[in-house]
Amino acid sequence: MKKAIYPGSFDPITNGHIDIIRRARKMFEEVTVAVAKNPDKKPFFSYEEREKMISQIFEDDPKIKVIKYSGLLVDLAKENNIYTFIRGLRAVTDFDYEFQLAMTNKTLNDKIDTVFLMTEGKYSYLSSNVVRQLAKFKGDVSSFVPPLVEFEMKRKVT
Ligand code: ADP
């Protein structure tokens, strides 16, 4: 059975991420969304909160799993025995970083492959960062995130 892991910060998960997950789900029999603890940044949502929201969004599909991780992707792959990663690409600006990440992982473990899915045009300018900024200033995020995430963001800033 072909499985893949979609790792990321998902702080918060946006409609762009969801689109990537749904499309990946058509290509793989099981997709594991791996939520990074990300100790470098002070997150908007804790990783427990991020994991919980994503699990709720995909609760109807048992073939979409949600896990938390901290540490290296190469270890994540080994622990789960899944060596295919999915990443999304928006503009060329994503490419440099994603290329470095994919090459580094491949160097660390040759079994690892990264599959890139191009964003849908309508999500090409959408990032978690922009959504966080909007929410902090009480802007309308309803076009960018699912209702559950919008609700939780509002709750955080009030
Ligand atoms: P990270 O901090 O690991 O980059 P993100 O949560 O920001 O985690 O993103 C996870 C993955 O999803 C990355 O490959 C990123 O390029 C991709 N991604 C983010 N936003 C979008 C979007 N709007 N459309 C497609 N892919 C996206």
Short mmCIF file of N, CA and C and ligand atoms in Angstrom, two decimals:
data_model
loop_
_atom_site.label_atom_id
_atom_site.label_comp_id
_atom_site.label_asym_id
_atom_site.label_seq_id
_atom_site.Cartn_x
_atom_site.Cartn_y
_atom_site.Cartn_z
N MET A 1 0.85 -1.20 0.00
CA MET A 1 0.00 0.00 0.00
C MET A 1 0.88 1.25 0.00
N LYS A 2 0.62 2.15 -0.90
CA LYS A 2 1.45 3.34 -1.02
C LYS A 2 0.98 4.42 -0.05
N LYS A 3 1.91 4.80 0.82
CA LYS A 3 1.57 5.79 1.85
C LYS A 3 2.51 6.99 1.72
N ALA A 4 2.04 8.13 2.21
CA ALA A 4 2.90 9.32 2.18
C ALA A 4 2.69 10.15 3.43
N ILE A 5 3.70 10.93 3.75
CA ILE A 5 3.62 11.84 4.90
C ILE A 5 3.65 13.28 4.39
N TYR A 6 2.72 14.09 4.87
CA TYR A 6 2.73 15.52 4.54
C TYR A 6 3.13 16.28 5.81
N PRO A 7 4.41 16.67 5.91
CA PRO A 7 4.85 17.36 7.12
C PRO A 7 4.73 18.88 6.98
N GLY A 8 4.52 19.56 8.10
CA GLY A 8 4.48 21.02 8.06
C GLY A 8 4.14 21.57 9.42
N SER A 9 4.16 22.90 9.51
CA SER A 9 3.83 23.56 10.78
C SER A 9 2.30 23.67 10.94
N PHE A 10 1.63 23.96 9.84
CA PHE A 10 0.16 24.09 9.83
C PHE A 10 -0.32 25.00 10.96
N ASP A 11 0.27 26.18 11.03
CA ASP A 11 -0.07 27.10 12.12
C ASP A 11 -0.71 28.38 11.61
N PRO A 12 -1.97 28.35 11.19
CA PRO A 12 -2.88 27.22 11.21
C PRO A 12 -2.94 26.53 9.84
N ILE A 13 -3.67 25.40 9.82
CA ILE A 13 -3.96 24.76 8.53
C ILE A 13 -4.85 25.70 7.72
N THR A 14 -4.51 25.87 6.42
CA THR A 14 -5.29 26.77 5.55
C THR A 14 -5.98 25.94 4.46
N ASN A 15 -6.82 26.62 3.69
CA ASN A 15 -7.48 25.93 2.57
C ASN A 15 -6.46 25.45 1.53
N GLY A 16 -5.32 26.11 1.46
CA GLY A 16 -4.24 25.68 0.55
C GLY A 16 -3.68 24.33 0.98
N HIS A 17 -3.42 24.18 2.29
CA HIS A 17 -2.94 22.87 2.79
C HIS A 17 -4.00 21.80 2.55
N ILE A 18 -5.25 22.13 2.82
CA ILE A 18 -6.34 21.15 2.71
C ILE A 18 -6.46 20.65 1.27
N ASP A 19 -6.30 21.58 0.35
CA ASP A 19 -6.34 21.21 -1.07
C ASP A 19 -5.21 20.23 -1.40
N ILE A 20 -4.03 20.48 -0.87
CA ILE A 20 -2.88 19.58 -1.11
C ILE A 20 -3.20 18.18 -0.52
N ILE A 21 -3.74 18.17 0.69
CA ILE A 21 -4.04 16.88 1.35
C ILE A 21 -5.07 16.09 0.54
N ARG A 22 -6.12 16.76 0.10
CA ARG A 22 -7.17 16.07 -0.66
C ARG A 22 -6.64 15.53 -1.99
N ARG A 23 -5.80 16.31 -2.63
CA ARG A 23 -5.23 15.85 -3.91
C ARG A 23 -4.24 14.71 -3.68
N ALA A 24 -3.46 14.82 -2.60
CA ALA A 24 -2.50 13.74 -2.29
C ALA A 24 -3.25 12.45 -1.98
N ARG A 25 -4.40 12.59 -1.37
CA ARG A 25 -5.22 11.44 -0.99
C ARG A 25 -5.69 10.65 -2.21
N LYS A 26 -5.80 11.35 -3.34
CA LYS A 26 -6.18 10.66 -4.58
C LYS A 26 -5.01 9.87 -5.16
N MET A 27 -3.80 10.27 -4.76
CA MET A 27 -2.61 9.62 -5.32
C MET A 27 -2.08 8.50 -4.42
N PHE A 28 -2.37 8.63 -3.11
CA PHE A 28 -1.84 7.66 -2.14
C PHE A 28 -3.01 7.03 -1.37
N GLU A 29 -2.80 5.80 -0.95
CA GLU A 29 -3.88 5.13 -0.23
C GLU A 29 -4.02 5.64 1.18
N GLU A 30 -2.92 6.16 1.71
CA GLU A 30 -2.99 6.74 3.06
C GLU A 30 -2.06 7.94 3.13
N VAL A 31 -2.57 9.01 3.72
CA VAL A 31 -1.76 10.22 3.88
C VAL A 31 -1.68 10.56 5.37
N THR A 32 -0.46 10.69 5.86
CA THR A 32 -0.27 11.08 7.26
C THR A 32 0.15 12.53 7.32
N VAL A 33 -0.67 13.34 7.95
CA VAL A 33 -0.33 14.75 8.13
C VAL A 33 0.49 14.83 9.41
N ALA A 34 1.74 15.30 9.30
CA ALA A 34 2.63 15.34 10.47
C ALA A 34 2.83 16.79 10.89
N VAL A 35 2.36 17.09 12.09
CA VAL A 35 2.38 18.47 12.58
C VAL A 35 3.67 18.71 13.37
N ALA A 36 4.44 19.68 12.92
CA ALA A 36 5.75 19.95 13.54
C ALA A 36 5.60 20.76 14.81
N LYS A 37 6.38 20.37 15.79
CA LYS A 37 6.37 21.14 17.04
C LYS A 37 6.99 22.51 16.80
N ASN A 38 8.02 22.54 15.98
CA ASN A 38 8.63 23.79 15.55
C ASN A 38 9.12 24.66 16.70
N PRO A 39 10.15 24.25 17.40
CA PRO A 39 10.59 25.00 18.58
C PRO A 39 11.21 26.36 18.28
N ASP A 40 11.53 26.63 16.98
CA ASP A 40 12.16 27.92 16.64
C ASP A 40 11.21 29.09 16.77
N LYS A 41 9.94 28.83 16.53
CA LYS A 41 9.00 29.95 16.49
C LYS A 41 8.04 29.83 17.67
N LYS A 42 7.49 30.96 18.08
CA LYS A 42 6.43 30.91 19.07
C LYS A 42 5.13 30.75 18.28
N PRO A 43 4.50 29.59 18.37
CA PRO A 43 3.35 29.37 17.50
C PRO A 43 2.09 30.11 17.95
N PHE A 44 1.21 30.30 17.00
CA PHE A 44 -0.10 30.89 17.31
C PHE A 44 -0.93 29.84 18.06
N PHE A 45 -0.95 28.63 17.48
CA PHE A 45 -1.61 27.49 18.14
C PHE A 45 -0.54 26.51 18.61
N SER A 46 -0.73 25.93 19.78
CA SER A 46 0.20 24.90 20.24
C SER A 46 0.09 23.71 19.27
N TYR A 47 1.07 22.85 19.30
CA TYR A 47 0.96 21.76 18.33
C TYR A 47 -0.12 20.76 18.70
N GLU A 48 -0.47 20.71 19.97
CA GLU A 48 -1.62 19.88 20.36
C GLU A 48 -2.91 20.45 19.72
N GLU A 49 -3.04 21.77 19.78
CA GLU A 49 -4.23 22.41 19.19
C GLU A 49 -4.27 22.22 17.68
N ARG A 50 -3.09 22.35 17.04
CA ARG A 50 -3.04 22.19 15.58
C ARG A 50 -3.42 20.76 15.19
N GLU A 51 -2.88 19.80 15.94
CA GLU A 51 -3.18 18.40 15.64
C GLU A 51 -4.68 18.12 15.80
N LYS A 52 -5.25 18.67 16.88
CA LYS A 52 -6.66 18.43 17.16
C LYS A 52 -7.56 18.99 16.05
N MET A 53 -7.26 20.21 15.64
CA MET A 53 -8.09 20.83 14.58
C MET A 53 -8.01 20.04 13.28
N ILE A 54 -6.80 19.62 12.91
CA ILE A 54 -6.64 18.89 11.64
C ILE A 54 -7.35 17.53 11.73
N SER A 55 -7.25 16.89 12.90
CA SER A 55 -7.95 15.61 13.08
C SER A 55 -9.45 15.79 12.91
N GLN A 56 -9.97 16.88 13.46
CA GLN A 56 -11.42 17.13 13.34
C GLN A 56 -11.82 17.36 11.89
N ILE A 57 -11.00 18.11 11.17
CA ILE A 57 -11.32 18.43 9.78
C ILE A 57 -11.41 17.16 8.92
N PHE A 58 -10.52 16.19 9.23
CA PHE A 58 -10.48 14.98 8.40
C PHE A 58 -11.05 13.75 9.11
N GLU A 59 -11.90 13.99 10.10
CA GLU A 59 -12.38 12.85 10.91
C GLU A 59 -13.17 11.82 10.10
N ASP A 60 -13.72 12.24 8.95
CA ASP A 60 -14.52 11.32 8.13
C ASP A 60 -13.67 10.39 7.27
N ASP A 61 -12.39 10.66 7.16
CA ASP A 61 -11.55 9.84 6.29
C ASP A 61 -10.49 9.11 7.11
N PRO A 62 -10.71 7.82 7.37
CA PRO A 62 -9.74 7.06 8.18
C PRO A 62 -8.39 6.90 7.50
N LYS A 63 -8.34 7.22 6.23
CA LYS A 63 -7.07 7.09 5.50
C LYS A 63 -6.25 8.38 5.52
N ILE A 64 -6.76 9.37 6.26
CA ILE A 64 -5.95 10.56 6.53
C ILE A 64 -5.64 10.55 8.02
N LYS A 65 -4.39 10.32 8.33
CA LYS A 65 -3.98 10.25 9.73
C LYS A 65 -3.30 11.55 10.12
N VAL A 66 -3.37 11.88 11.39
CA VAL A 66 -2.72 13.10 11.86
C VAL A 66 -1.83 12.74 13.05
N ILE A 67 -0.57 13.12 12.97
CA ILE A 67 0.35 12.86 14.08
C ILE A 67 1.15 14.12 14.39
N LYS A 68 1.79 14.14 15.55
CA LYS A 68 2.68 15.24 15.90
C LYS A 68 4.11 14.72 15.78
N TYR A 69 5.04 15.63 15.52
CA TYR A 69 6.45 15.21 15.55
C TYR A 69 7.34 16.38 15.93
N SER A 70 8.47 16.04 16.49
CA SER A 70 9.51 17.04 16.67
C SER A 70 10.80 16.35 16.27
N GLY A 71 11.70 17.09 15.72
CA GLY A 71 12.94 16.46 15.28
C GLY A 71 13.04 16.41 13.77
N LEU A 72 13.82 15.47 13.31
CA LEU A 72 14.16 15.45 11.89
C LEU A 72 13.16 14.64 11.07
N LEU A 73 12.96 15.10 9.82
CA LEU A 73 12.05 14.37 8.92
C LEU A 73 12.58 12.98 8.61
N VAL A 74 13.90 12.86 8.56
CA VAL A 74 14.49 11.56 8.25
C VAL A 74 14.12 10.54 9.35
N ASP A 75 14.06 11.02 10.60
CA ASP A 75 13.66 10.13 11.71
C ASP A 75 12.16 9.83 11.66
N LEU A 76 11.40 10.84 11.29
CA LEU A 76 9.95 10.67 11.15
C LEU A 76 9.64 9.57 10.12
N ALA A 77 10.38 9.62 9.02
CA ALA A 77 10.19 8.62 7.96
C ALA A 77 10.47 7.22 8.49
N LYS A 78 11.59 7.10 9.20
CA LYS A 78 12.02 5.80 9.71
C LYS A 78 11.02 5.26 10.74
N GLU A 79 10.61 6.14 11.66
CA GLU A 79 9.68 5.72 12.72
C GLU A 79 8.37 5.18 12.13
N ASN A 80 7.93 5.80 11.03
CA ASN A 80 6.64 5.41 10.44
C ASN A 80 6.79 4.43 9.28
N ASN A 81 8.03 4.17 8.91
CA ASN A 81 8.31 3.33 7.75
C ASN A 81 7.60 3.83 6.49
N ILE A 82 7.60 5.16 6.35
CA ILE A 82 7.03 5.80 5.15
C ILE A 82 8.10 6.75 4.62
N TYR A 83 8.51 6.53 3.39
CA TYR A 83 9.66 7.28 2.88
C TYR A 83 9.28 8.25 1.76
N THR A 84 8.00 8.51 1.61
CA THR A 84 7.56 9.49 0.61
C THR A 84 6.97 10.70 1.33
N PHE A 85 7.54 11.84 1.05
CA PHE A 85 7.03 13.09 1.62
C PHE A 85 6.28 13.87 0.56
N ILE A 86 5.26 14.57 1.01
CA ILE A 86 4.53 15.49 0.12
C ILE A 86 4.83 16.89 0.59
N ARG A 87 5.07 17.79 -0.34
CA ARG A 87 5.19 19.21 0.01
C ARG A 87 4.44 19.99 -1.06
N GLY A 88 3.99 21.17 -0.70
CA GLY A 88 3.27 22.01 -1.65
C GLY A 88 4.19 23.10 -2.18
N LEU A 89 3.98 23.47 -3.43
CA LEU A 89 4.76 24.57 -4.00
C LEU A 89 3.82 25.67 -4.45
N ARG A 90 4.09 26.88 -3.99
CA ARG A 90 3.29 28.02 -4.44
C ARG A 90 4.05 28.72 -5.56
N ALA A 91 4.86 29.68 -5.22
CA ALA A 91 5.61 30.40 -6.26
C ALA A 91 7.05 29.91 -6.27
N VAL A 92 7.84 30.49 -7.17
CA VAL A 92 9.26 30.11 -7.24
C VAL A 92 9.96 30.35 -5.91
N THR A 93 9.44 31.29 -5.15
CA THR A 93 10.05 31.60 -3.84
C THR A 93 10.06 30.39 -2.91
N ASP A 94 9.10 29.49 -3.05
CA ASP A 94 9.09 28.27 -2.23
C ASP A 94 10.18 27.30 -2.67
N PHE A 95 10.55 27.41 -3.95
CA PHE A 95 11.35 26.35 -4.56
C PHE A 95 12.71 26.16 -3.89
N ASP A 96 13.39 27.28 -3.65
CA ASP A 96 14.74 27.24 -3.10
C ASP A 96 14.79 26.44 -1.80
N TYR A 97 13.92 26.80 -0.89
CA TYR A 97 13.87 26.15 0.42
C TYR A 97 13.47 24.68 0.29
N GLU A 98 12.45 24.45 -0.52
CA GLU A 98 11.94 23.08 -0.67
C GLU A 98 12.99 22.18 -1.33
N PHE A 99 13.73 22.74 -2.27
CA PHE A 99 14.77 22.00 -2.97
C PHE A 99 15.87 21.60 -1.96
N GLN A 100 16.26 22.57 -1.14
CA GLN A 100 17.28 22.30 -0.10
C GLN A 100 16.82 21.20 0.85
N LEU A 101 15.57 21.33 1.29
CA LEU A 101 15.02 20.35 2.24
C LEU A 101 14.99 18.95 1.62
N ALA A 102 14.50 18.87 0.40
CA ALA A 102 14.37 17.56 -0.27
C ALA A 102 15.76 16.94 -0.50
N MET A 103 16.70 17.77 -0.92
CA MET A 103 18.06 17.27 -1.18
C MET A 103 18.74 16.81 0.12
N THR A 104 18.52 17.58 1.18
CA THR A 104 19.13 17.22 2.47
C THR A 104 18.57 15.89 2.95
N ASN A 105 17.26 15.74 2.87
CA ASN A 105 16.64 14.49 3.32
C ASN A 105 17.13 13.30 2.49
N LYS A 106 17.27 13.52 1.20
CA LYS A 106 17.72 12.45 0.30
C LYS A 106 19.17 12.06 0.63
N THR A 107 19.96 13.07 0.98
CA THR A 107 21.36 12.78 1.33
C THR A 107 21.42 11.99 2.63
N LEU A 108 20.55 12.34 3.58
CA LEU A 108 20.55 11.64 4.87
C LEU A 108 20.02 10.21 4.74
N ASN A 109 19.04 10.03 3.85
CA ASN A 109 18.51 8.70 3.63
C ASN A 109 18.02 8.59 2.18
N ASP A 110 18.70 7.76 1.43
CA ASP A 110 18.44 7.66 -0.01
C ASP A 110 17.06 7.11 -0.34
N LYS A 111 16.42 6.47 0.68
CA LYS A 111 15.07 5.91 0.43
C LYS A 111 14.02 7.02 0.31
N ILE A 112 14.36 8.20 0.83
CA ILE A 112 13.35 9.28 0.89
C ILE A 112 13.15 9.94 -0.48
N ASP A 113 11.89 10.10 -0.85
CA ASP A 113 11.54 10.88 -2.03
C ASP A 113 10.52 11.93 -1.64
N THR A 114 10.62 13.08 -2.28
CA THR A 114 9.65 14.16 -2.00
C THR A 114 8.83 14.41 -3.25
N VAL A 115 7.52 14.37 -3.07
CA VAL A 115 6.59 14.63 -4.18
C VAL A 115 6.05 16.04 -3.99
N PHE A 116 6.18 16.86 -5.02
CA PHE A 116 5.70 18.24 -4.93
C PHE A 116 4.39 18.40 -5.68
N LEU A 117 3.43 18.99 -5.02
CA LEU A 117 2.16 19.30 -5.68
C LEU A 117 2.07 20.81 -5.84
N MET A 118 1.77 21.24 -7.06
CA MET A 118 1.61 22.68 -7.30
C MET A 118 0.30 23.14 -6.68
N THR A 119 0.35 24.31 -6.08
CA THR A 119 -0.86 24.86 -5.48
C THR A 119 -1.91 25.15 -6.56
N GLU A 120 -3.16 25.16 -6.15
CA GLU A 120 -4.23 25.68 -7.01
C GLU A 120 -4.00 27.18 -7.12
N GLY A 121 -4.22 27.73 -8.29
CA GLY A 121 -3.98 29.17 -8.49
C GLY A 121 -4.58 30.04 -7.40
N LYS A 122 -5.80 29.70 -6.98
CA LYS A 122 -6.49 30.57 -6.02
C LYS A 122 -5.84 30.54 -4.63
N TYR A 123 -4.98 29.56 -4.38
CA TYR A 123 -4.30 29.49 -3.08
C TYR A 123 -2.84 29.92 -3.16
N SER A 124 -2.43 30.41 -4.32
CA SER A 124 -1.00 30.64 -4.51
C SER A 124 -0.45 31.76 -3.64
N TYR A 125 -1.31 32.64 -3.16
CA TYR A 125 -0.82 33.72 -2.29
C TYR A 125 -1.20 33.48 -0.83
N LEU A 126 -1.66 32.28 -0.55
CA LEU A 126 -2.16 31.99 0.78
C LEU A 126 -1.08 31.35 1.65
N SER A 127 -0.84 31.96 2.80
CA SER A 127 0.13 31.36 3.73
C SER A 127 -0.42 31.45 5.15
N SER A 128 0.05 30.55 6.00
CA SER A 128 -0.37 30.58 7.41
C SER A 128 0.01 31.91 8.04
N ASN A 129 1.15 32.43 7.63
CA ASN A 129 1.64 33.68 8.19
C ASN A 129 0.66 34.84 7.93
N VAL A 130 0.19 34.93 6.69
CA VAL A 130 -0.76 36.00 6.35
C VAL A 130 -2.06 35.83 7.15
N VAL A 131 -2.50 34.59 7.29
CA VAL A 131 -3.73 34.32 8.04
C VAL A 131 -3.56 34.73 9.51
N ARG A 132 -2.38 34.44 10.07
CA ARG A 132 -2.12 34.82 11.48
C ARG A 132 -2.14 36.33 11.64
N GLN A 133 -1.50 37.03 10.70
CA GLN A 133 -1.47 38.50 10.80
C GLN A 133 -2.88 39.07 10.73
N LEU A 134 -3.66 38.54 9.78
CA LEU A 134 -5.04 38.99 9.62
C LEU A 134 -5.82 38.79 10.92
N ALA A 135 -5.70 37.60 11.47
CA ALA A 135 -6.47 37.26 12.67
C ALA A 135 -6.07 38.14 13.85
N LYS A 136 -4.77 38.43 13.96
CA LYS A 136 -4.30 39.26 15.09
C LYS A 136 -4.95 40.63 15.06
N PHE A 137 -5.21 41.14 13.84
CA PHE A 137 -5.84 42.46 13.72
C PHE A 137 -7.34 42.33 13.46
N LYS A 138 -7.87 41.19 13.81
CA LYS A 138 -9.30 40.91 13.72
C LYS A 138 -9.86 41.05 12.30
N GLY A 139 -9.03 40.71 11.31
CA GLY A 139 -9.48 40.70 9.92
C GLY A 139 -10.29 39.44 9.64
N ASP A 140 -10.95 39.43 8.48
CA ASP A 140 -11.82 38.31 8.10
C ASP A 140 -10.98 37.21 7.42
N VAL A 141 -10.89 36.06 8.08
CA VAL A 141 -10.07 34.96 7.53
C VAL A 141 -10.93 33.87 6.88
N SER A 142 -12.24 34.14 6.77
CA SER A 142 -13.16 33.07 6.36
C SER A 142 -12.90 32.53 4.95
N SER A 143 -12.26 33.30 4.08
CA SER A 143 -11.98 32.78 2.72
C SER A 143 -10.74 31.89 2.71
N PHE A 144 -10.00 31.90 3.78
CA PHE A 144 -8.68 31.26 3.76
C PHE A 144 -8.56 29.99 4.59
N VAL A 145 -9.43 29.85 5.56
CA VAL A 145 -9.36 28.69 6.47
C VAL A 145 -10.76 28.10 6.66
N PRO A 146 -10.86 26.83 7.07
CA PRO A 146 -12.19 26.26 7.32
C PRO A 146 -12.85 26.92 8.55
N PRO A 147 -14.19 26.83 8.66
CA PRO A 147 -14.91 27.50 9.75
C PRO A 147 -14.38 27.16 11.15
N LEU A 148 -13.98 25.92 11.36
CA LEU A 148 -13.46 25.51 12.67
C LEU A 148 -12.21 26.33 13.04
N VAL A 149 -11.33 26.49 12.08
CA VAL A 149 -10.08 27.23 12.33
C VAL A 149 -10.40 28.72 12.55
N GLU A 150 -11.32 29.23 11.74
CA GLU A 150 -11.74 30.64 11.91
C GLU A 150 -12.26 30.86 13.34
N PHE A 151 -13.09 29.95 13.79
CA PHE A 151 -13.68 30.04 15.12
C PHE A 151 -12.58 30.04 16.21
N GLU A 152 -11.65 29.11 16.07
CA GLU A 152 -10.59 28.98 17.08
C GLU A 152 -9.66 30.20 17.06
N MET A 153 -9.46 30.76 15.88
CA MET A 153 -8.58 31.95 15.79
C MET A 153 -9.24 33.15 16.47
N LYS A 154 -10.53 33.28 16.22
CA LYS A 154 -11.26 34.39 16.85
C LYS A 154 -11.19 34.26 18.35
N ARG A 155 -11.34 33.02 18.83
CA ARG A 155 -11.32 32.77 20.26
C ARG A 155 -9.97 33.15 20.87
N LYS A 156 -8.92 32.90 20.13
CA LYS A 156 -7.56 33.20 20.62
C LYS A 156 -7.32 34.69 20.76
N VAL A 157 -7.87 35.47 19.86
CA VAL A 157 -7.53 36.90 19.85
C VAL A 157 -8.53 37.76 20.61
N THR A 158 -9.56 37.15 21.16
CA THR A 158 -10.51 37.99 21.91
C THR A 158 -10.33 37.79 23.42
P1 ADP B 1 6.64 24.60 6.97
O1 ADP B 1 6.84 25.48 8.18
O2 ADP B 1 7.21 23.23 7.12
O3 ADP B 1 6.99 25.23 5.66
P2 ADP B 1 3.84 25.04 6.40
O4 ADP B 1 2.73 24.65 7.28
O5 ADP B 1 4.06 26.50 6.22
O6 ADP B 1 5.10 24.30 7.00
O7 ADP B 1 3.70 24.38 4.98
C1 ADP B 1 3.70 23.00 4.78
C2 ADP B 1 3.79 22.72 3.30
O8 ADP B 1 2.63 23.20 2.64
C3 ADP B 1 4.97 23.39 2.58
O9 ADP B 1 5.45 22.52 1.58
C4 ADP B 1 4.35 24.62 1.97
O10 ADP B 1 5.07 25.06 0.83
C5 ADP B 1 2.99 24.09 1.60
N1 ADP B 1 1.96 25.15 1.51
C6 ADP B 1 1.73 26.14 2.38
N2 ADP B 1 0.72 26.94 1.95
C7 ADP B 1 0.32 26.42 0.76
C8 ADP B 1 -0.67 26.79 -0.21
N3 ADP B 1 -1.43 27.88 -0.06
N4 ADP B 1 -0.80 26.03 -1.32
C9 ADP B 1 0.01 24.95 -1.49
N5 ADP B 1 0.96 24.56 -0.63
C10 ADP B 1 1.12 25.27 0.49
#
